[in-house]
PDB file of N, CA, C and O in Angstrom:
ATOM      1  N   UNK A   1      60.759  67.000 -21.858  1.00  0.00           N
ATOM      2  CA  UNK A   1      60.737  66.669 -23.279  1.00  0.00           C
ATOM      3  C   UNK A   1      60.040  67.737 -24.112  1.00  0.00           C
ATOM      4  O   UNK A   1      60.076  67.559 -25.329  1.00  0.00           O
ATOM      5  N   UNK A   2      59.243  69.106 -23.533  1.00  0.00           N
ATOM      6  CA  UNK A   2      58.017  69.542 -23.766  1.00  0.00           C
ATOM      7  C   UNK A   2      59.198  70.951 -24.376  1.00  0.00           C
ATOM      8  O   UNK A   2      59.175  71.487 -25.483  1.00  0.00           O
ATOM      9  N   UNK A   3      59.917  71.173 -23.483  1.00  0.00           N
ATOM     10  CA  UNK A   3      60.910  72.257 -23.571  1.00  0.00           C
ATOM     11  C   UNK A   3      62.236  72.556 -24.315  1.00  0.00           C
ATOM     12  O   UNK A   3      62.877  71.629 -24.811  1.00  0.00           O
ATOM     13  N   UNK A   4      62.506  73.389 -24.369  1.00  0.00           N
ATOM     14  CA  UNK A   4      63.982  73.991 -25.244  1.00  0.00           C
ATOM     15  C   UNK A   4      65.034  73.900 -24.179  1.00  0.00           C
ATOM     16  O   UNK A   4      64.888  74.222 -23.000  1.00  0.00           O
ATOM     17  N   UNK A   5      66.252  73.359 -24.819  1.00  0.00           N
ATOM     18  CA  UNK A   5      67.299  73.095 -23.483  1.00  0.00           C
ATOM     19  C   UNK A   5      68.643  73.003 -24.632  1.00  0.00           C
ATOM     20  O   UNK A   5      68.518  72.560 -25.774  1.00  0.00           O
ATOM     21  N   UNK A   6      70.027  73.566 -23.995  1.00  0.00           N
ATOM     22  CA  UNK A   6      71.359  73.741 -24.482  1.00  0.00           C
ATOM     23  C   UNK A   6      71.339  72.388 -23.522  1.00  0.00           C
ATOM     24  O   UNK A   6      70.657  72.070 -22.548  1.00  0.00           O
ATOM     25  N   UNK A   7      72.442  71.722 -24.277  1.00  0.00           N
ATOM     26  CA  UNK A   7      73.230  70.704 -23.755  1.00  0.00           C
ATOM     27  C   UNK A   7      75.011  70.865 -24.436  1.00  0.00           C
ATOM     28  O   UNK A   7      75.487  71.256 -25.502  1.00  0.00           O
ATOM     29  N   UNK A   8      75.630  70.263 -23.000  1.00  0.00           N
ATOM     30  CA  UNK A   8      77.145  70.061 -23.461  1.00  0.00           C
ATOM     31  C   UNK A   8      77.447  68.704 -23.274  1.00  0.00           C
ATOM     32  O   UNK A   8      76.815  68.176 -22.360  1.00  0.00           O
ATOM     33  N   UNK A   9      78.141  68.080 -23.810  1.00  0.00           N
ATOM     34  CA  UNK A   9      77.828  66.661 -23.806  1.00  0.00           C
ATOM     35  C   UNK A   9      80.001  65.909 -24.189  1.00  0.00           C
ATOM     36  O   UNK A   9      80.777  66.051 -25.134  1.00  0.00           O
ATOM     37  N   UNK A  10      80.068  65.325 -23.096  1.00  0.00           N
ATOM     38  CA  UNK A  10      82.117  65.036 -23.610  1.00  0.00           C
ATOM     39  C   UNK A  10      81.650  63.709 -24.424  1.00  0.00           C
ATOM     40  O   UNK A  10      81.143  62.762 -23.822  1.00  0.00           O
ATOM     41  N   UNK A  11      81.765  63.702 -25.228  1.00  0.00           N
ATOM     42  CA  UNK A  11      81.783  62.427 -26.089  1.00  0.00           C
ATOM     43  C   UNK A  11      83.112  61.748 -26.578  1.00  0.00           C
ATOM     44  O   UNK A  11      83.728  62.190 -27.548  1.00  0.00           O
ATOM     45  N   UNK A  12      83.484  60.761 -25.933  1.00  0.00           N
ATOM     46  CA  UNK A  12      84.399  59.715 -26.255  1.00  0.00           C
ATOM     47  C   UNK A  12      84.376  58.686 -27.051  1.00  0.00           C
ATOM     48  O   UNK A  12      83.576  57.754 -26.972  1.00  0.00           O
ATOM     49  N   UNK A  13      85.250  58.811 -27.852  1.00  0.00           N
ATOM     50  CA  UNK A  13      84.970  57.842 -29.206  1.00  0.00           C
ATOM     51  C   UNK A  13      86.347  57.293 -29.858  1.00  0.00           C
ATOM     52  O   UNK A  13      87.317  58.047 -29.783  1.00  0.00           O
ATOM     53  N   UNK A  14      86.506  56.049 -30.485  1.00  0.00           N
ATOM     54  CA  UNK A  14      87.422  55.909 -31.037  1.00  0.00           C
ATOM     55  C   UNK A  14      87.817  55.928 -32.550  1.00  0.00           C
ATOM     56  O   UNK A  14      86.977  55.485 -33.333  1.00  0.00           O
ATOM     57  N   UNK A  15      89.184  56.462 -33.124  1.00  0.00           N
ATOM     58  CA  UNK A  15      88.452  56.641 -34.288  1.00  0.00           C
ATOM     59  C   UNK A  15      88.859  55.557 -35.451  1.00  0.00           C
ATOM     60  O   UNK A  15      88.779  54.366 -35.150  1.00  0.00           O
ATOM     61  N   UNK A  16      89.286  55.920 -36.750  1.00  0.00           N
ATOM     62  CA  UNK A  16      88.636  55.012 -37.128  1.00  0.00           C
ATOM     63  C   UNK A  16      90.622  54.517 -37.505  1.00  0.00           C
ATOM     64  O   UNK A  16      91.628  55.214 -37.635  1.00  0.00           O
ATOM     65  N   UNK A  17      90.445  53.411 -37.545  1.00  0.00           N
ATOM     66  CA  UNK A  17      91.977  52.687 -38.142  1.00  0.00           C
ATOM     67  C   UNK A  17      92.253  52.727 -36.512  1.00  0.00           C
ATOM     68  O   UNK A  17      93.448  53.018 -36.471  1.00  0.00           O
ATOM     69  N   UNK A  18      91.896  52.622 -35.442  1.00  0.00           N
ATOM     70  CA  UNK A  18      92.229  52.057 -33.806  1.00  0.00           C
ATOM     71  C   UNK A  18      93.146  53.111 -33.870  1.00  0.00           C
ATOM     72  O   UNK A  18      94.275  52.745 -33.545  1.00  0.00           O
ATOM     73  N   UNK A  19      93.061  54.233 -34.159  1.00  0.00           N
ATOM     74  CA  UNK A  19      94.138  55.221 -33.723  1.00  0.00           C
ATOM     75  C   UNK A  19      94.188  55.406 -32.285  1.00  0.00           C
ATOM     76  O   UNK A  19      95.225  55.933 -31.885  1.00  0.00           O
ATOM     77  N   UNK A  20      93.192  55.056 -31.277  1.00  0.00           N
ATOM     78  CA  UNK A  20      93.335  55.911 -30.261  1.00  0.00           C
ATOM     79  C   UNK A  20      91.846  56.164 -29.565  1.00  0.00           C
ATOM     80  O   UNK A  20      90.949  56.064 -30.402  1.00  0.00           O
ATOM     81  N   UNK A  21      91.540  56.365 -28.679  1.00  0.00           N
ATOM     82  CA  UNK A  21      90.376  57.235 -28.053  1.00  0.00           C
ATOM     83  C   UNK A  21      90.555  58.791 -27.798  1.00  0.00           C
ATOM     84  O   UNK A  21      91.542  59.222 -27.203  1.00  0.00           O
ATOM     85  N   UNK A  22      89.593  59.570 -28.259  1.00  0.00           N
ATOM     86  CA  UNK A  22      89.595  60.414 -28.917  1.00  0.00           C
ATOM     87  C   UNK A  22      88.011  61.153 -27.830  1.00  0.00           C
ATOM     88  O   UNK A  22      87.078  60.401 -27.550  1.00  0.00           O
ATOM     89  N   UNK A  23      88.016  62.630 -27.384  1.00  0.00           N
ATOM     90  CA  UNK A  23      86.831  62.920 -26.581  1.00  0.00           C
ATOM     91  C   UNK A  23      86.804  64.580 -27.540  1.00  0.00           C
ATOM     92  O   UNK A  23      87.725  65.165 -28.111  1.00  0.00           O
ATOM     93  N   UNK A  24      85.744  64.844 -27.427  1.00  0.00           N
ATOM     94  CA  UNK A  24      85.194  65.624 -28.469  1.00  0.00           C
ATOM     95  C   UNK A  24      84.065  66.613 -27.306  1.00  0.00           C
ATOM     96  O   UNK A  24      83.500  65.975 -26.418  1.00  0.00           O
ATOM     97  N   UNK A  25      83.851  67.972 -27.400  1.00  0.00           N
ATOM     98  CA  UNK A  25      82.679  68.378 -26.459  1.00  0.00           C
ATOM     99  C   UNK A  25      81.502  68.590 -27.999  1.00  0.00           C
ATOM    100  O   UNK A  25      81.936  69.066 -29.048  1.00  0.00           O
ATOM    101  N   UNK A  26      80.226  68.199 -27.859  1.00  0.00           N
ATOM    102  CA  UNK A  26      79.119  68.297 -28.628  1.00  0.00           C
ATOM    103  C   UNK A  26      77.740  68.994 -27.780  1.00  0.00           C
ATOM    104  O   UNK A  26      76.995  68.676 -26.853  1.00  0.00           O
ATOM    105  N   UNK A  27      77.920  70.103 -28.700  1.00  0.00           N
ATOM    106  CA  UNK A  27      77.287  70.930 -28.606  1.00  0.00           C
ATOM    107  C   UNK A  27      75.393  70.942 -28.635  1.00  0.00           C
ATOM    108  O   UNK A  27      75.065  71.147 -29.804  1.00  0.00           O
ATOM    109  N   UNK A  28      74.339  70.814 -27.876  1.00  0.00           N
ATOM    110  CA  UNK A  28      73.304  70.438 -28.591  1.00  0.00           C
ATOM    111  C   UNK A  28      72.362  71.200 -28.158  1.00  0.00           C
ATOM    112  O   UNK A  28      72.206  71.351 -26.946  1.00  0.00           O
ATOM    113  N   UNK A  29      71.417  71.934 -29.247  1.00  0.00           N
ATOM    114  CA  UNK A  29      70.523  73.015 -28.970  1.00  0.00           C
ATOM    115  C   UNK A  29      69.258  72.029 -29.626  1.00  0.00           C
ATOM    116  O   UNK A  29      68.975  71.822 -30.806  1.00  0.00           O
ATOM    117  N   UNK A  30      68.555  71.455 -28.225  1.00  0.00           N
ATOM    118  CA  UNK A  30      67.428  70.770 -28.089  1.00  0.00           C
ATOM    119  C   UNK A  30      65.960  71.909 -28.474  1.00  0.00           C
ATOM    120  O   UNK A  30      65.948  72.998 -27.901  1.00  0.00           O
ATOM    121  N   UNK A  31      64.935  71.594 -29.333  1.00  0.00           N
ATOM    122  CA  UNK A  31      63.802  72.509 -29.866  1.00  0.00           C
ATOM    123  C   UNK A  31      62.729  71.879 -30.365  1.00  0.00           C
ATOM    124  O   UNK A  31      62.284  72.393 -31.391  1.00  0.00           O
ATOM    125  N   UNK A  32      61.979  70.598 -29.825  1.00  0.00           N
ATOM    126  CA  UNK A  32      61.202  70.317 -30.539  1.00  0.00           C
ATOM    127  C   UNK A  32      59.883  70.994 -30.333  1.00  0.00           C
ATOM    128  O   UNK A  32      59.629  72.003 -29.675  1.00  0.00           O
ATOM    129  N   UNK A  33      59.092  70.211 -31.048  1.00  0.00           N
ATOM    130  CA  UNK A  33      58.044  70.823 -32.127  1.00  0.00           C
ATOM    131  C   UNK A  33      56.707  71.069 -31.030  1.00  0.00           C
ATOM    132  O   UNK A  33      55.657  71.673 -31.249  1.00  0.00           O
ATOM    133  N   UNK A  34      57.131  70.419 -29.870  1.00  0.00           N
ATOM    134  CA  UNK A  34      56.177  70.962 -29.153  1.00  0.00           C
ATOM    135  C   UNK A  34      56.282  71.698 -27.814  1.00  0.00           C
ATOM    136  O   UNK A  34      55.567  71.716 -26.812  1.00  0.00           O
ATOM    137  N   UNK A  35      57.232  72.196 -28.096  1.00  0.00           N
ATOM    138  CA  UNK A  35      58.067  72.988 -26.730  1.00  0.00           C
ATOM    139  C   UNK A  35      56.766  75.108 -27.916  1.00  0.00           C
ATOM    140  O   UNK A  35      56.203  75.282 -28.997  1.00  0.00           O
ATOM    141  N   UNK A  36      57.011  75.850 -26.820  1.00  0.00           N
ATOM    142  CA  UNK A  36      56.292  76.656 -26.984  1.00  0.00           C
ATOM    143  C   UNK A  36      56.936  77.364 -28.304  1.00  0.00           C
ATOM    144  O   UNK A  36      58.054  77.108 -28.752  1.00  0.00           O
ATOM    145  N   UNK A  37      56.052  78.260 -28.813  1.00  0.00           N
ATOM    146  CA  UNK A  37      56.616  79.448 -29.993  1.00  0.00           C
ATOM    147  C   UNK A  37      57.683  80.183 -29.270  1.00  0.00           C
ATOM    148  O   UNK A  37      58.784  80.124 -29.818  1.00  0.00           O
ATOM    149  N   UNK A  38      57.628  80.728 -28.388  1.00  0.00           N
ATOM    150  CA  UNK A  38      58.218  81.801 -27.811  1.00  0.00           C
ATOM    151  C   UNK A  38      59.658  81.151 -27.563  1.00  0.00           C
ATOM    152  O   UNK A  38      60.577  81.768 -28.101  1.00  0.00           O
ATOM    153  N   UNK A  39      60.030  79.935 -26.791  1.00  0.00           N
ATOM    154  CA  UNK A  39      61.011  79.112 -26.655  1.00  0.00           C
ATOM    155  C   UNK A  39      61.583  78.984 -27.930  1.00  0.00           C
ATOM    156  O   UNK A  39      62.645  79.550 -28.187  1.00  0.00           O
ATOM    157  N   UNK A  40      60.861  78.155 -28.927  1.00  0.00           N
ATOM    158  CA  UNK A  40      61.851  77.342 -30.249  1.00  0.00           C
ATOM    159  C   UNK A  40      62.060  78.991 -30.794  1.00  0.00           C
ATOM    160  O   UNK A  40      62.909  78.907 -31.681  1.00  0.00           O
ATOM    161  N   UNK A  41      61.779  79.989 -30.689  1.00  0.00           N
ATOM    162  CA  UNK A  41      62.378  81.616 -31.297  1.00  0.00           C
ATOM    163  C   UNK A  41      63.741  81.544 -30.513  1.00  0.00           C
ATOM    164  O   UNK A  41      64.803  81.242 -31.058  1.00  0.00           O
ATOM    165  N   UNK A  42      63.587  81.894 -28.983  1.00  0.00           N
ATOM    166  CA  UNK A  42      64.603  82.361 -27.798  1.00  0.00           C
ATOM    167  C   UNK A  42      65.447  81.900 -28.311  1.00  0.00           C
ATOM    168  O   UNK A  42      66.192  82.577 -29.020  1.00  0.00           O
ATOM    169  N   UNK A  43      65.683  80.081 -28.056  1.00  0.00           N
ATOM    170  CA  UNK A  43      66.712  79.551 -27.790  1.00  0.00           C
ATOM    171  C   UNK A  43      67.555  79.325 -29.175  1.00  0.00           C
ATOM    172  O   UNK A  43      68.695  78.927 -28.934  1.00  0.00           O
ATOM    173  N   UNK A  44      67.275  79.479 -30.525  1.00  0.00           N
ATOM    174  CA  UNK A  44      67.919  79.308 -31.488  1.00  0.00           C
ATOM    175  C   UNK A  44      68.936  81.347 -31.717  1.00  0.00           C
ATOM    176  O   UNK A  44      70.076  81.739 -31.965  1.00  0.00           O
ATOM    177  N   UNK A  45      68.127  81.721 -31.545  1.00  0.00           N
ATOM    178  CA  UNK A  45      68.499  83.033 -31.274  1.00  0.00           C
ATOM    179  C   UNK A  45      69.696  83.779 -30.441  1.00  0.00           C
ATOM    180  O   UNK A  45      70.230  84.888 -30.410  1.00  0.00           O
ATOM    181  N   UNK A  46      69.810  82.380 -29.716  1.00  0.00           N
ATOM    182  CA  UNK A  46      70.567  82.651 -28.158  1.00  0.00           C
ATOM    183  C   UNK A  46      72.156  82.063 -28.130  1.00  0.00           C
ATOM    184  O   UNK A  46      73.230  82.372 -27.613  1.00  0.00           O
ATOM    185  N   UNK A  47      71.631  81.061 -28.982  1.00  0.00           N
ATOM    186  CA  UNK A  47      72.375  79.865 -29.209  1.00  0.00           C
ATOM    187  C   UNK A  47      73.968  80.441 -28.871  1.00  0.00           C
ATOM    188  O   UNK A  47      74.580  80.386 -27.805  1.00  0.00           O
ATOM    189  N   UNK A  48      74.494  81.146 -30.503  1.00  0.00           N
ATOM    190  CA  UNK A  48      76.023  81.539 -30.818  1.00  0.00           C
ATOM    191  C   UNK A  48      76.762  82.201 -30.057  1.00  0.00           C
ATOM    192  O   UNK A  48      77.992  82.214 -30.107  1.00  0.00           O
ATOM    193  N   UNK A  49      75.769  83.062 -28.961  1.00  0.00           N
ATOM    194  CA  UNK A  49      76.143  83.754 -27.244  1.00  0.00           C
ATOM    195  C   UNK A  49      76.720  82.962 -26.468  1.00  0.00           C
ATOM    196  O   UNK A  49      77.863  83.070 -26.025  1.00  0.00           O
ATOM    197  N   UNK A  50      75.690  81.844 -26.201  1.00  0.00           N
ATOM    198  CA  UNK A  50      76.471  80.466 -25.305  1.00  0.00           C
ATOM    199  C   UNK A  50      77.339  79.612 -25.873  1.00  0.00           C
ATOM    200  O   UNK A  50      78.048  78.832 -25.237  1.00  0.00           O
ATOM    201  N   UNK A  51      77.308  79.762 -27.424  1.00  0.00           N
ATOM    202  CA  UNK A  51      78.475  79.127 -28.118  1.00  0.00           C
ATOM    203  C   UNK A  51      79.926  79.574 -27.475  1.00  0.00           C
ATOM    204  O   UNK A  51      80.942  79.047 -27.020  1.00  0.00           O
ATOM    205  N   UNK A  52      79.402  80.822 -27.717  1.00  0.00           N
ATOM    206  CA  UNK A  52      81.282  81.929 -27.424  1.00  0.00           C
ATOM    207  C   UNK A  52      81.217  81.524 -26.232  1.00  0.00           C
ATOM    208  O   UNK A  52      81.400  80.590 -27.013  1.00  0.00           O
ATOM    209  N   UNK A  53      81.145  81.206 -25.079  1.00  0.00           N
ATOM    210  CA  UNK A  53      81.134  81.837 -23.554  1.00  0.00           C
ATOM    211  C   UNK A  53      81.545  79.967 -23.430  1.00  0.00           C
ATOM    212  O   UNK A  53      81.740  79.569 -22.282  1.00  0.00           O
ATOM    213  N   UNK A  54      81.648  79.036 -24.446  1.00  0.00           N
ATOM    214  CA  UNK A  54      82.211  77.635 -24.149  1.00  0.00           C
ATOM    215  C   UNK A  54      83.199  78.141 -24.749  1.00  0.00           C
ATOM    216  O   UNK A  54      83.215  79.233 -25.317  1.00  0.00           O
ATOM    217  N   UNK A  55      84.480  77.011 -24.608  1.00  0.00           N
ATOM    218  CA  UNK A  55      85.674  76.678 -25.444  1.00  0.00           C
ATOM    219  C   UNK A  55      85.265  75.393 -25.479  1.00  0.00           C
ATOM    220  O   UNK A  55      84.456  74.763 -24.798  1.00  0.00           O
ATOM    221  N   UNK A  56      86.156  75.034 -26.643  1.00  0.00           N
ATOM    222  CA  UNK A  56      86.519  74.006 -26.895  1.00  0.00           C
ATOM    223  C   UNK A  56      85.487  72.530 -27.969  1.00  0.00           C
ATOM    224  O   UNK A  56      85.603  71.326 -28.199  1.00  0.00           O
ATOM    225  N   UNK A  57      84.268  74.016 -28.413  1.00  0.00           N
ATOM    226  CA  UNK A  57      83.050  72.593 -29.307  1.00  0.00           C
ATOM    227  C   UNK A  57      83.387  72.382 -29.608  1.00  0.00           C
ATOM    228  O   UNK A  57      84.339  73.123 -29.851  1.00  0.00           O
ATOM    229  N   UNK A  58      83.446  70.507 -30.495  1.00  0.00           N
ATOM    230  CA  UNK A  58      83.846  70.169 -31.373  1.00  0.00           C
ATOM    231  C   UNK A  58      82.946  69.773 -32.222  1.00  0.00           C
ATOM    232  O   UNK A  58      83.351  69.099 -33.169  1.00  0.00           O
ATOM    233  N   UNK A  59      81.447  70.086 -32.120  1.00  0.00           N
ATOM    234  CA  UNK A  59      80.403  69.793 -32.992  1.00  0.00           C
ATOM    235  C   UNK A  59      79.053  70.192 -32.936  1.00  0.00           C
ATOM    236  O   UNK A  59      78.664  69.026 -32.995  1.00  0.00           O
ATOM    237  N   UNK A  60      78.045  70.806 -32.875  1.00  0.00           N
ATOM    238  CA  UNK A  60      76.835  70.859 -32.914  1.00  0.00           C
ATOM    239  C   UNK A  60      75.980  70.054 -33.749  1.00  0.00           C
ATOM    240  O   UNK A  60      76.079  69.542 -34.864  1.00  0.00           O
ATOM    241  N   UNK A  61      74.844  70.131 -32.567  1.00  0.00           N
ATOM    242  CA  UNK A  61      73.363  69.413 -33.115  1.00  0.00           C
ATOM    243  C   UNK A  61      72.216  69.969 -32.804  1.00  0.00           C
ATOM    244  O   UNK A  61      71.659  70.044 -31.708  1.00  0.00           O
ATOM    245  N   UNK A  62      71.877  70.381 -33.904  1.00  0.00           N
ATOM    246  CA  UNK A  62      70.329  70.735 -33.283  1.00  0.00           C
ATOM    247  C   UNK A  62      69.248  70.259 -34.175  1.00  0.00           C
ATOM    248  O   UNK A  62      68.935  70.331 -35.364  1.00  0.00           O
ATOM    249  N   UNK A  63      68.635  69.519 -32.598  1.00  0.00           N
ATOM    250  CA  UNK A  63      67.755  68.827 -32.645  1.00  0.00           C
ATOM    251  C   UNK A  63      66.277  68.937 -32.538  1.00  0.00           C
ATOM    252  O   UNK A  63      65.971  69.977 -31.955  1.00  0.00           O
ATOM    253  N   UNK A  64      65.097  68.112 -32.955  1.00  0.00           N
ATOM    254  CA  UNK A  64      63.956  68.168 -32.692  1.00  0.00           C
ATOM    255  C   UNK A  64      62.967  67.359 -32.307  1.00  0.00           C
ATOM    256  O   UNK A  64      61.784  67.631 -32.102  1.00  0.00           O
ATOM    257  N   UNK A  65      63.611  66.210 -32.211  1.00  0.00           N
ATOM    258  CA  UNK A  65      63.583  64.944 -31.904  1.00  0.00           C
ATOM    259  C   UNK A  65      64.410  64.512 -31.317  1.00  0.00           C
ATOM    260  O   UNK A  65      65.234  65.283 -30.825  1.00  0.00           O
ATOM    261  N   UNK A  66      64.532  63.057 -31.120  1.00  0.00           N
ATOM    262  CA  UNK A  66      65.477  62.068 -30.325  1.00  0.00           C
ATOM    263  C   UNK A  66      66.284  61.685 -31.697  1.00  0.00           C
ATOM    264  O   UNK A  66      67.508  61.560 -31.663  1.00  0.00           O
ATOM    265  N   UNK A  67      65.648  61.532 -32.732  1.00  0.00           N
ATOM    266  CA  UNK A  67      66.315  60.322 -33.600  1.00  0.00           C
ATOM    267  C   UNK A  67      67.538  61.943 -34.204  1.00  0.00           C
ATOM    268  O   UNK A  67      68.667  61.683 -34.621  1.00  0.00           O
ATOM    269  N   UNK A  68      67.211  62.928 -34.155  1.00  0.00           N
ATOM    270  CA  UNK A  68      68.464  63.515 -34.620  1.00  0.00           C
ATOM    271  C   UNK A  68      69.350  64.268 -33.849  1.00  0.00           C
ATOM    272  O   UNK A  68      69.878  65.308 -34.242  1.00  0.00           O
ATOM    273  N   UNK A  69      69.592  63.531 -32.280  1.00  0.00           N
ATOM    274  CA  UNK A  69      70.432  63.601 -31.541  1.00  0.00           C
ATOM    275  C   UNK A  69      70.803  62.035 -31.577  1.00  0.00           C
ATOM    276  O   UNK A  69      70.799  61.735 -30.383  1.00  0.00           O
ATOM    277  N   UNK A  70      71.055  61.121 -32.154  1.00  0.00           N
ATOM    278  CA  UNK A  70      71.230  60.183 -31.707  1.00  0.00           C
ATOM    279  C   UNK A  70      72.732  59.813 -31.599  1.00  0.00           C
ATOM    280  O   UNK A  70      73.408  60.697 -32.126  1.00  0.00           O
ATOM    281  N   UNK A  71      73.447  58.848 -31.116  1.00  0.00           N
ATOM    282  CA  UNK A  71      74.583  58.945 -31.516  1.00  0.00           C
ATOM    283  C   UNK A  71      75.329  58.775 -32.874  1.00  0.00           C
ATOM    284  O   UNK A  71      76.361  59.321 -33.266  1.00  0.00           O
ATOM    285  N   UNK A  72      74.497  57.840 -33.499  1.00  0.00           N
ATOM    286  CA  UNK A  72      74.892  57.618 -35.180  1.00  0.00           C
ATOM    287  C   UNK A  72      74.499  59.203 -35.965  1.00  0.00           C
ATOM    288  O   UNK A  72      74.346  59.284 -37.183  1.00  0.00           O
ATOM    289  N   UNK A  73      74.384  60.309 -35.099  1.00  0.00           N
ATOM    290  CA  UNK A  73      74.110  61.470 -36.038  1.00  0.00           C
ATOM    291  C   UNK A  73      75.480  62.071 -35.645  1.00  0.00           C
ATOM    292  O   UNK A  73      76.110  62.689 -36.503  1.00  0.00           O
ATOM    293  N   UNK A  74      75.984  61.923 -34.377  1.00  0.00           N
ATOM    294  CA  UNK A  74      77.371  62.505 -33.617  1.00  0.00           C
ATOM    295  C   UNK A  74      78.379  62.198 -34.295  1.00  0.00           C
ATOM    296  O   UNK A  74      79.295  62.880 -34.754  1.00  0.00           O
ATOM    297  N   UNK A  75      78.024  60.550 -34.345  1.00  0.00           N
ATOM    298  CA  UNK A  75      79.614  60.234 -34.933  1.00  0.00           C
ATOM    299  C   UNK A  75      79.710  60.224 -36.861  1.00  0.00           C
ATOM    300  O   UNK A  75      80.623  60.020 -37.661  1.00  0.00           O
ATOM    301  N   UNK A  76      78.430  60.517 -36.967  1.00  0.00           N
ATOM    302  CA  UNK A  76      78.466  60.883 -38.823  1.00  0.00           C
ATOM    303  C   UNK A  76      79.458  62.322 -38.942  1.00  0.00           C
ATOM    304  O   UNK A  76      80.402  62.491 -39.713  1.00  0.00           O
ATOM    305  N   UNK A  77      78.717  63.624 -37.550  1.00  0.00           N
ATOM    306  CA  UNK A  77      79.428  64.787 -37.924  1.00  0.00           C
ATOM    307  C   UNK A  77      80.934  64.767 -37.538  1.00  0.00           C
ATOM    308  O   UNK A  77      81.542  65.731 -38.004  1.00  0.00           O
ATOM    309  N   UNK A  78      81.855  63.712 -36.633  1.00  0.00           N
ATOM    310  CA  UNK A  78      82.877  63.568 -36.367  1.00  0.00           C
ATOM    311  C   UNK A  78      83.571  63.320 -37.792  1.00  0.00           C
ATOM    312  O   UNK A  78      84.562  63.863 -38.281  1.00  0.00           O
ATOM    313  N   UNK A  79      82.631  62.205 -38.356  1.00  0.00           N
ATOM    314  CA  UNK A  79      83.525  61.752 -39.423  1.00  0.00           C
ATOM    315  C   UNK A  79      83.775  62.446 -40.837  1.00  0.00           C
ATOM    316  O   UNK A  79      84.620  62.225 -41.705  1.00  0.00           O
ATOM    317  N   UNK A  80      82.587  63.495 -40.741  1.00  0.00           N
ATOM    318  CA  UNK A  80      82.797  64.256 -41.791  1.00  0.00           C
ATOM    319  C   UNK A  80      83.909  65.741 -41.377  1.00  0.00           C
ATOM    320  O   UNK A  80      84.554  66.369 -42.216  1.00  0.00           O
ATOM    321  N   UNK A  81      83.889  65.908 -40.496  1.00  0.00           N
ATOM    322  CA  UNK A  81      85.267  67.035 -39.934  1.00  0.00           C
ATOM    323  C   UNK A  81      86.884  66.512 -40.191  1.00  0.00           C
ATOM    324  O   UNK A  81      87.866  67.209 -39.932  1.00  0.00           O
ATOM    325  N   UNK A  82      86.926  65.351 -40.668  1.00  0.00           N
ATOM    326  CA  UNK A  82      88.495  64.344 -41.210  1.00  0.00           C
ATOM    327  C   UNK A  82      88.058  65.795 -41.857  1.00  0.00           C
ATOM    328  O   UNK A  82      88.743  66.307 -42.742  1.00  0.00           O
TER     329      UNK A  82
END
C-alpha cells in the first residue's frame, strides 16, 4: 500500500440501455502520498513508455488513494468516452 505500482485491470461492464457486456482494459498508475519521493517522481514519468508497449487501453486512472480507483470512478470515465 506504501508503494508505486502500474496496474492492468480487464474490466467488464454492461452498458447502458442493456446493450450488451462490454470489457474494457483500465489502465492504473497507483502513487500515493506515502510511497517515497523518488517513486511518486519515477513512476509518473515512466508511465506513457508502458502505456505504448500495451495495446488496447481503454482508460486510465491515476490514483492516490483507494477512493479514486474505485469502481464508480471507472465506470464515470467509461461513460464519459460515449
Amino acid at each position: 500500500k506504501d508503494e508505486c505500482r502500474y496496474a492492468v485491470y480487464d474490466y467488464t461492464f454492461t452498458q447502458a440501455g442493456g446493450e450488451g457486456e462490454r470489457n474494457k482494459l483500465v489502465f492504473v498508475l497507483w502513487t500515493p502520498e506515502t510511497a517515497k519521493i523518488k517513486q511518486k517522481m519515477l513512476y509518473p514519468a515512466s508511465k506513457d513508455a508502458i502505456k505504448k508497449a500495451l495495446l488496447g487501453i481503454g482508460t486510465e486512472i491515476q490514483a492516490t488513494d483507494l477512493s479514486e480507483a474505485a469502481e464508480s470512478v471507472v465506470q464515470e470515465k467509461f461513460r464519459l468516452m460515449k
